[in-house]
Coordinates of C-alpha atoms and ligand atoms in Angstrom, one line a residue:
M107 CA -29.4 -14.2 -33.0
Q108 CA -31.7 -17.0 -33.9
T109 CA -30.0 -19.7 -35.9
V110 CA -31.6 -22.8 -37.5
I111 CA -29.4 -25.7 -38.6
I112 CA -31.0 -28.1 -41.1
G113 CA -29.6 -31.6 -40.3
G114 CA -28.6 -33.1 -37.0
G115 CA -25.6 -35.2 -38.2
I116 CA -22.2 -34.7 -36.9
I117 CA -21.7 -31.6 -39.0
G118 CA -24.9 -29.9 -37.8
L119 CA -24.2 -30.8 -34.2
L120 CA -20.6 -29.6 -34.2
T121 CA -21.8 -26.3 -35.8
A122 CA -24.6 -26.0 -33.3
R123 CA -22.3 -26.4 -30.4
E124 CA -19.8 -23.8 -31.7
L125 CA -22.6 -21.3 -32.3
V126 CA -24.4 -21.8 -29.0
M127 CA -21.1 -21.4 -27.2
A128 CA -20.7 -18.1 -29.1
G129 CA -24.0 -16.8 -27.8
H130 CA -26.5 -17.7 -30.6
N131 CA -29.9 -19.3 -29.9
V132 CA -29.7 -22.5 -31.9
T133 CA -32.3 -24.9 -33.2
V134 CA -31.3 -28.1 -35.0
L135 CA -34.0 -29.7 -37.2
D136 CA -33.8 -33.2 -38.5
Q137 CA -36.2 -35.1 -40.7
G138 CA -35.4 -38.3 -38.8
Q139 CA -33.7 -39.1 -35.5
I140 CA -30.8 -36.8 -34.6
G141 CA -27.4 -38.3 -35.8
A142 CA -28.9 -41.5 -37.2
E143 CA -27.6 -41.3 -40.8
A144 CA -24.0 -41.2 -42.2
S145 CA -22.7 -39.9 -38.9
W146 CA -23.9 -43.0 -37.1
A147 CA -22.8 -45.3 -39.9
G148 CA -19.2 -44.2 -40.4
G149 CA -16.0 -45.6 -39.2
G150 CA -14.7 -42.7 -37.2
I151 CA -11.1 -42.9 -38.5
L152 CA -9.6 -39.5 -37.8
S153 CA -7.8 -39.3 -41.1
P154 CA -8.7 -39.4 -44.7
L155 CA -7.8 -42.8 -46.2
Y156 CA -4.5 -42.4 -48.1
P157 CA -4.4 -38.7 -47.3
W158 CA -1.7 -38.0 -49.8
R159 CA -4.2 -38.7 -52.5
Y160 CA -6.3 -35.7 -51.3
S161 CA -6.0 -32.1 -52.0
E162 CA -4.6 -29.4 -49.7
P163 CA -8.0 -28.1 -48.7
V164 CA -9.1 -31.5 -47.4
N165 CA -5.8 -32.1 -45.6
Q166 CA -5.8 -28.7 -44.0
L167 CA -9.2 -29.3 -42.4
A168 CA -8.0 -32.8 -41.3
K169 CA -4.8 -31.4 -39.8
W170 CA -6.7 -28.8 -37.7
S171 CA -9.2 -31.4 -36.5
Q172 CA -6.5 -33.9 -35.7
Q173 CA -4.7 -31.3 -33.5
H174 CA -7.9 -30.5 -31.6
F175 CA -10.0 -33.7 -31.4
A176 CA -8.5 -35.1 -28.3
A177 CA -9.3 -31.8 -26.4
L178 CA -12.9 -31.9 -27.8
A179 CA -13.3 -35.5 -26.6
A180 CA -11.9 -34.5 -23.2
Q181 CA -14.4 -31.6 -23.0
L182 CA -17.3 -33.8 -23.9
I183 CA -16.4 -36.2 -21.1
Q184 CA -15.8 -33.3 -18.6
E185 CA -19.3 -32.0 -19.4
G186 CA -20.5 -35.3 -18.0
G187 CA -21.5 -36.8 -21.3
T188 CA -20.8 -40.1 -23.1
D189 CA -17.2 -40.9 -23.8
P190 CA -16.7 -40.8 -27.6
Q191 CA -13.7 -43.1 -27.1
W192 CA -11.1 -41.0 -28.9
T193 CA -8.4 -43.6 -29.2
Q194 CA -4.9 -43.2 -30.6
S195 CA -4.9 -46.7 -32.1
G196 CA -2.5 -45.8 -34.9
L197 CA -2.9 -46.8 -38.5
L198 CA -1.0 -49.3 -40.6
V199 CA -1.0 -48.8 -44.4
L200 CA -0.3 -52.2 -45.8
D201 CA -0.1 -51.3 -49.5
R202 CA 3.5 -50.9 -50.7
N203 CA 3.0 -49.1 -54.0
E204 CA 2.7 -45.5 -52.7
Q205 CA 5.2 -45.7 -49.8
S206 CA 7.6 -43.0 -51.0
E207 CA 4.9 -40.5 -51.9
A208 CA 3.2 -41.2 -48.5
R209 CA 6.4 -40.7 -46.6
Q210 CA 7.1 -37.4 -48.3
W211 CA 3.5 -36.3 -47.6
A212 CA 3.8 -37.2 -43.9
Q213 CA 7.0 -35.3 -43.6
S214 CA 5.5 -32.2 -45.1
Y215 CA 2.6 -32.4 -42.7
G216 CA 4.8 -33.2 -39.7
L217 CA 2.9 -36.4 -39.1
P218 CA 5.0 -39.2 -37.6
C219 CA 5.3 -42.1 -40.1
E220 CA 7.6 -45.1 -40.0
L221 CA 8.5 -47.8 -42.5
V222 CA 8.2 -51.1 -40.7
D223 CA 9.5 -54.5 -41.8
V224 CA 7.8 -57.9 -41.4
Q225 CA 9.2 -58.6 -38.0
R226 CA 8.0 -55.2 -36.6
L227 CA 4.6 -55.7 -38.3
A228 CA 4.2 -59.0 -36.6
E229 CA 4.9 -57.4 -33.2
L230 CA 2.5 -54.5 -34.0
E231 CA -0.4 -56.7 -35.2
P232 CA 0.1 -60.3 -34.2
E233 CA -3.1 -61.7 -35.9
L234 CA -2.3 -60.1 -39.3
A235 CA -1.6 -62.3 -42.3
I236 CA 1.1 -59.9 -43.6
P237 CA 0.4 -59.2 -47.2
D238 CA 3.7 -57.7 -48.2
K239 CA 7.3 -57.1 -47.1
S240 CA 6.8 -53.8 -45.4
A241 CA 4.1 -51.3 -44.3
L242 CA 3.8 -47.7 -43.2
W243 CA 3.0 -47.1 -39.6
F244 CA 1.3 -43.9 -38.5
P245 CA 1.4 -44.2 -34.7
T246 CA -0.4 -40.9 -33.8
L247 CA -3.5 -41.4 -35.9
A248 CA -6.7 -41.8 -33.9
Q249 CA -10.3 -42.8 -34.1
V250 CA -13.6 -42.1 -32.4
R251 CA -16.6 -44.4 -32.0
N252 CA -19.3 -42.7 -34.1
P253 CA -22.5 -43.6 -32.3
R254 CA -20.9 -42.5 -29.0
L255 CA -19.6 -39.3 -30.6
V256 CA -23.0 -38.4 -31.8
K257 CA -24.5 -39.2 -28.4
S258 CA -22.0 -37.1 -26.6
M259 CA -22.6 -34.2 -29.0
V260 CA -26.3 -34.4 -28.5
E261 CA -25.8 -34.4 -24.7
S262 CA -23.4 -31.4 -25.0
C263 CA -25.7 -29.5 -27.3
E264 CA -28.6 -30.0 -24.9
K265 CA -26.6 -29.0 -22.0
H266 CA -25.5 -25.7 -23.7
G267 CA -29.2 -25.0 -24.6
V268 CA -29.4 -26.0 -28.3
Q269 CA -33.0 -27.0 -29.2
L270 CA -33.0 -30.3 -31.0
R271 CA -36.1 -31.2 -33.0
P272 CA -36.1 -34.6 -34.5
Q273 CA -38.8 -35.8 -37.0
T274 CA -39.0 -32.3 -38.4
Q275 CA -38.4 -32.2 -42.1
V276 CA -37.5 -28.9 -43.8
T277 CA -39.4 -28.6 -47.0
G278 CA -38.3 -25.1 -48.1
I279 CA -36.3 -22.0 -47.3
T280 CA -38.2 -18.7 -47.3
L281 CA -36.6 -15.6 -48.8
R282 CA -37.6 -12.0 -48.2
G283 CA -35.9 -10.1 -51.0
Q284 CA -32.3 -11.4 -51.1
R285 CA -32.4 -12.7 -47.5
A286 CA -33.3 -16.1 -46.0
T287 CA -35.7 -15.4 -43.2
A288 CA -37.3 -18.8 -42.3
V289 CA -37.5 -22.5 -43.0
E290 CA -40.7 -24.3 -43.8
T291 CA -41.1 -27.6 -42.1
S292 CA -43.4 -30.5 -41.7
R293 CA -44.4 -28.9 -38.3
G294 CA -44.7 -25.3 -39.5
S295 CA -42.5 -22.3 -40.2
V296 CA -39.4 -21.5 -38.1
A297 CA -38.0 -17.9 -38.4
A298 CA -34.3 -17.4 -38.3
D299 CA -31.6 -14.7 -38.8
T300 CA -29.1 -17.4 -39.8
I301 CA -29.8 -20.7 -41.6
V302 CA -27.2 -23.4 -42.0
V303 CA -27.7 -26.3 -44.4
A304 CA -25.9 -29.3 -42.9
S305 CA -28.2 -31.9 -44.5
G306 CA -25.5 -34.3 -45.6
A307 CA -26.4 -36.4 -48.7
W308 CA -29.8 -34.6 -48.9
S309 CA -28.4 -31.1 -49.2
A310 CA -28.7 -30.8 -53.0
R311 CA -32.3 -31.9 -52.9
L312 CA -33.2 -29.2 -50.4
L313 CA -31.3 -26.4 -52.1
S314 CA -32.8 -27.3 -55.5
G315 CA -36.0 -25.7 -54.2
L316 CA -34.1 -22.3 -54.3
G317 CA -33.0 -23.0 -57.9
M318 CA -29.5 -23.8 -56.7
Q319 CA -27.3 -26.6 -58.1
V320 CA -25.0 -27.9 -55.4
P321 CA -23.1 -30.9 -56.5
V322 CA -23.6 -33.1 -53.4
R323 CA -24.8 -36.7 -54.1
P324 CA -25.4 -39.7 -51.9
V325 CA -22.6 -42.4 -52.0
R326 CA -23.6 -45.6 -50.2
G327 CA -21.1 -47.2 -47.9
Q328 CA -21.6 -50.6 -46.3
M329 CA -19.8 -51.9 -43.3
I330 CA -19.7 -55.2 -41.4
M331 CA -18.7 -55.9 -37.8
Y332 CA -17.1 -58.8 -35.8
H333 CA -16.8 -59.2 -32.1
A334 CA -13.3 -60.2 -31.3
A335 CA -11.6 -60.1 -27.9
P336 CA -10.5 -56.7 -26.7
G337 CA -7.0 -56.0 -28.0
Q338 CA -7.0 -59.0 -30.4
I339 CA -6.8 -56.5 -33.3
R340 CA -4.8 -53.6 -32.2
H341 CA -4.6 -50.9 -34.9
I342 CA -6.5 -49.5 -37.8
N343 CA -5.3 -51.5 -40.9
L344 CA -5.7 -50.2 -44.4
Y345 CA -5.1 -52.3 -47.5
E346 CA -6.3 -52.0 -51.1
G347 CA -9.0 -49.5 -50.3
H348 CA -10.5 -51.5 -47.4
Y349 CA -9.9 -51.2 -43.7
V350 CA -10.5 -52.8 -40.3
I351 CA -11.1 -50.6 -37.2
P352 CA -10.8 -52.2 -33.8
R353 CA -12.9 -50.6 -31.0
Q354 CA -12.0 -50.7 -27.3
D355 CA -14.5 -53.5 -26.5
G356 CA -13.2 -55.9 -29.1
R357 CA -15.7 -55.0 -31.8
V358 CA -14.0 -54.7 -35.2
L359 CA -15.5 -52.8 -38.1
V360 CA -14.7 -53.8 -41.7
G361 CA -15.4 -51.3 -44.5
S362 CA -16.4 -50.2 -46.8
T363 CA -18.1 -49.9 -50.2
L364 CA -18.5 -46.9 -52.6
E365 CA -21.8 -47.3 -54.4
E366 CA -23.8 -44.7 -56.4
V367 CA -27.4 -46.0 -55.8
E368 CA -29.2 -42.7 -55.0
F369 CA -30.9 -42.8 -51.7
D370 CA -31.1 -46.6 -51.3
K371 CA -29.7 -47.5 -47.9
S372 CA -30.2 -51.3 -48.1
T373 CA -27.4 -53.8 -47.5
T374 CA -26.4 -56.4 -50.1
A375 CA -25.1 -60.0 -50.0
D376 CA -22.4 -59.0 -52.5
A377 CA -20.9 -56.3 -50.3
R378 CA -21.1 -58.7 -47.3
E379 CA -19.1 -61.3 -49.2
I380 CA -16.5 -58.8 -50.4
L381 CA -15.9 -57.3 -46.9
A382 CA -15.9 -60.7 -45.2
G383 CA -13.4 -62.0 -47.9
F384 CA -11.1 -59.0 -47.2
A385 CA -11.4 -59.5 -43.4
H386 CA -10.7 -63.3 -43.7
A387 CA -7.6 -62.8 -45.9
L388 CA -6.0 -60.1 -43.7
F389 CA -7.0 -61.6 -40.3
P390 CA -7.7 -65.4 -40.6
V391 CA -9.1 -65.3 -37.0
F392 CA -12.3 -63.8 -38.5
R393 CA -13.0 -67.0 -40.5
D394 CA -14.4 -68.6 -37.4
M395 CA -16.4 -65.6 -36.2
P396 CA -20.0 -64.7 -37.2
I397 CA -20.7 -61.3 -38.6
E398 CA -22.4 -59.4 -35.7
H399 CA -23.9 -56.6 -37.7
H400 CA -24.0 -55.3 -41.3
W401 CA -25.2 -51.8 -42.2
A402 CA -25.1 -49.0 -44.8
G403 CA -25.0 -45.2 -44.7
L404 CA -25.1 -42.4 -47.3
R405 CA -22.1 -40.2 -47.6
P406 CA -22.5 -36.7 -48.8
G407 CA -20.3 -37.0 -51.9
S408 CA -18.8 -33.8 -53.4
P409 CA -16.3 -33.2 -56.2
D410 CA -12.8 -34.2 -54.9
G411 CA -14.3 -34.5 -51.4
I412 CA -13.9 -30.8 -50.7
P413 CA -16.8 -29.7 -48.5
Y414 CA -18.8 -26.5 -49.0
I415 CA -18.2 -24.3 -45.9
C416 CA -19.5 -20.9 -46.9
A417 CA -22.1 -18.2 -47.2
V418 CA -24.5 -18.8 -50.2
P419 CA -23.7 -16.1 -52.7
D420 CA -26.4 -13.5 -53.1
I421 CA -28.6 -14.8 -50.3
G422 CA -28.1 -13.1 -47.0
G423 CA -28.2 -15.3 -43.9
L424 CA -27.9 -18.6 -45.7
Y425 CA -24.8 -20.8 -45.2
L426 CA -23.6 -24.3 -46.2
N427 CA -21.7 -26.9 -44.2
T428 CA -22.0 -30.0 -46.4
G429 CA -20.3 -32.4 -48.8
H430 CA -17.7 -33.9 -46.5
Y431 CA -18.0 -37.2 -48.4
R432 CA -15.7 -39.9 -46.8
N433 CA -14.3 -37.7 -44.2
G434 CA -17.0 -35.9 -42.3
V435 CA -15.9 -37.1 -38.9
V436 CA -12.3 -36.0 -39.2
L437 CA -13.1 -32.8 -41.2
G438 CA -16.2 -31.9 -39.1
Y439 CA -14.6 -30.1 -36.2
A440 CA -12.5 -27.8 -38.3
S441 CA -15.4 -27.4 -40.7
A442 CA -17.7 -26.3 -37.9
R443 CA -15.2 -23.9 -36.5
L444 CA -14.5 -22.3 -39.9
L445 CA -18.1 -21.8 -40.7
V446 CA -18.8 -20.2 -37.3
D447 CA -15.8 -17.9 -37.9
L448 CA -17.4 -16.8 -41.1
I449 CA -20.8 -16.3 -39.6
L450 CA -19.4 -14.3 -36.7
E451 CA -16.9 -12.5 -38.9
R452 CA -14.0 -13.7 -36.8
Q453 CA -10.5 -14.3 -38.0
P454 CA -11.0 -17.7 -39.8
I455 CA -8.9 -20.7 -38.7
L456 CA -8.2 -21.5 -42.3
E457 CA -8.3 -19.6 -45.6
P458 CA -11.9 -20.0 -46.6
A459 CA -11.7 -19.6 -50.4
P460 CA -11.3 -23.3 -51.3
Y461 CA -14.6 -24.2 -49.6
R462 CA -16.8 -21.6 -51.4
L463 CA -19.6 -22.4 -53.8
A464 CA -18.9 -21.1 -57.3
S465 CA -21.5 -18.3 -57.9
Ligands
LIG529 C1 -19.6 -46.6 -44.2 C2 -19.1 -45.2 -43.9 C3 -17.8 -45.1 -43.4 C4 -17.3 -43.8 -43.1 N1 -16.1 -43.7 -42.4 C5 -15.6 -42.5 -42.0 C6 -14.4 -42.4 -41.3 O1 -13.8 -43.4 -41.0 N2 -14.0 -41.1 -41.0 C7 -14.6 -40.0 -41.4 O2 -14.2 -38.9 -41.1 N3 -15.8 -40.1 -42.1 C8 -16.3 -41.3 -42.4 N4 -17.5 -41.4 -43.1 C9 -18.1 -40.2 -43.6 C10 -18.9 -39.5 -42.6 O3 -19.6 -40.4 -41.8 C11 -19.8 -38.4 -43.2 O4 -19.0 -37.5 -44.0 C12 -20.4 -37.5 -42.2 O5 -21.1 -38.3 -41.3 C13 -21.4 -36.5 -42.8 O6 -22.1 -35.9 -41.7 P1 -23.3 -35.0 -42.0 O7 -23.7 -34.4 -40.7 O8 -23.0 -34.0 -43.2 O9 -24.4 -36.0 -42.6 P2 -25.5 -37.0 -41.9 O10 -24.9 -37.6 -40.7 O11 -26.1 -37.8 -43.0 O12 -26.5 -35.9 -41.4 C14 -27.4 -35.2 -42.2 C15 -28.7 -35.1 -41.5 O13 -29.5 -34.2 -42.2 C16 -30.9 -34.6 -42.1 N5 -31.6 -34.0 -43.1 C17 -31.5 -34.2 -44.5 N6 -32.4 -33.5 -45.2 C18 -33.2 -32.9 -44.2 C19 -34.3 -32.0 -44.3 N7 -34.8 -31.6 -45.5 N8 -34.9 -31.6 -43.2 C20 -34.4 -31.9 -42.0 N9 -33.3 -32.8 -41.8 C21 -32.7 -33.2 -43.0 C22 -30.7 -36.2 -42.2 O14 -31.8 -36.8 -41.6 C23 -29.4 -36.4 -41.4 O15 -29.6 -36.8 -40.0 C24 -18.0 -42.7 -43.4 C25 -19.3 -42.8 -44.0 C26 -19.8 -44.0 -44.2 C27 -21.2 -44.2 -44.8

């Protein structure tokens, strides 16, 4: 079986790896560099932010991925690739207003969650200027370092025989009758039995060529980074919609913004100021540190953040794996496995109905 995946972000790469390991010949096409868009730009928190605000379909994907991500990271390292730095850094939710809802939610998902007082907070995160009297501590939540995850996925895909073709823009999908049979690209036509659209924020644009309206839109997110000492900031901290994520080498990401500006990926002075202000208030130690880097990425926004993981109705051989919005890294592993279950007609890991495109 020849499969073409359109888009070499984390969703395309995870799908490619699952398919090649199941015996498909897989080619991944990307209009730019492989893995250089949202999947590079993201924070790598392996949980939706405030997961109790999300629907069951999002949380079910997250739960499956959370249960399997450590093993995936270990496999990637075992294959001799880059360490994606899966790290169980734990997450502190510093907002107080949703604590009882959050604790109920955590109990129903079997996720360890502890209410911590000021004294315990100070022990957990010594540099924190504690904003309130208590916080929620999720000790088992983890993160990966996105650029390293993408690199290790590229290495793994190559090792398993996936053909990766950067700088190859897909301009159209060819139908024969009611079946997709090829993709047209800036470098010629590529025939396929199975085609997967994993084109992130660009998915709707591509599918509009088939007369399809798929509600996936770009949502810009900006991020800044400091370089602290390793271990100076210990955990992921979430407060009033913003977060800090400490990496193993002391780098600390501070994010993010939510901006509807079409495909504009530029960074802005306003966002820099807002993110730095947040960082300074929560961790005064950042006041004396320069911002090392500032970047933006385009999330594939979908209604309620529920991704489309499905066969396209009425077109044989064409599948979607897109629209993961703010959570593509955490949802991606489950999402790839579910789509491959559907393609191979295996017992799916999750009930697929919530992720279908309305016909
Ligand atoms: C600032 C920020 C912070 C984030 N933080 C987190 C987080 O902490 N945790 C989390 O889980 N998620 C996070 N996300 C979300 C996550 O990064 C995305 O949901 C995820 O990366 C989407 O992956 P993707 O593969 O669908 O998209 P992308 O990585 O954007 O990949 C799509 C690829 O398709 C290619 N493409 C598009 N059109 C075509 C075409 N016509 N032909 C060929 N190639 C094409 C593009 O070049 C691109 O490489 C964050 C995102 C941002 C921006």
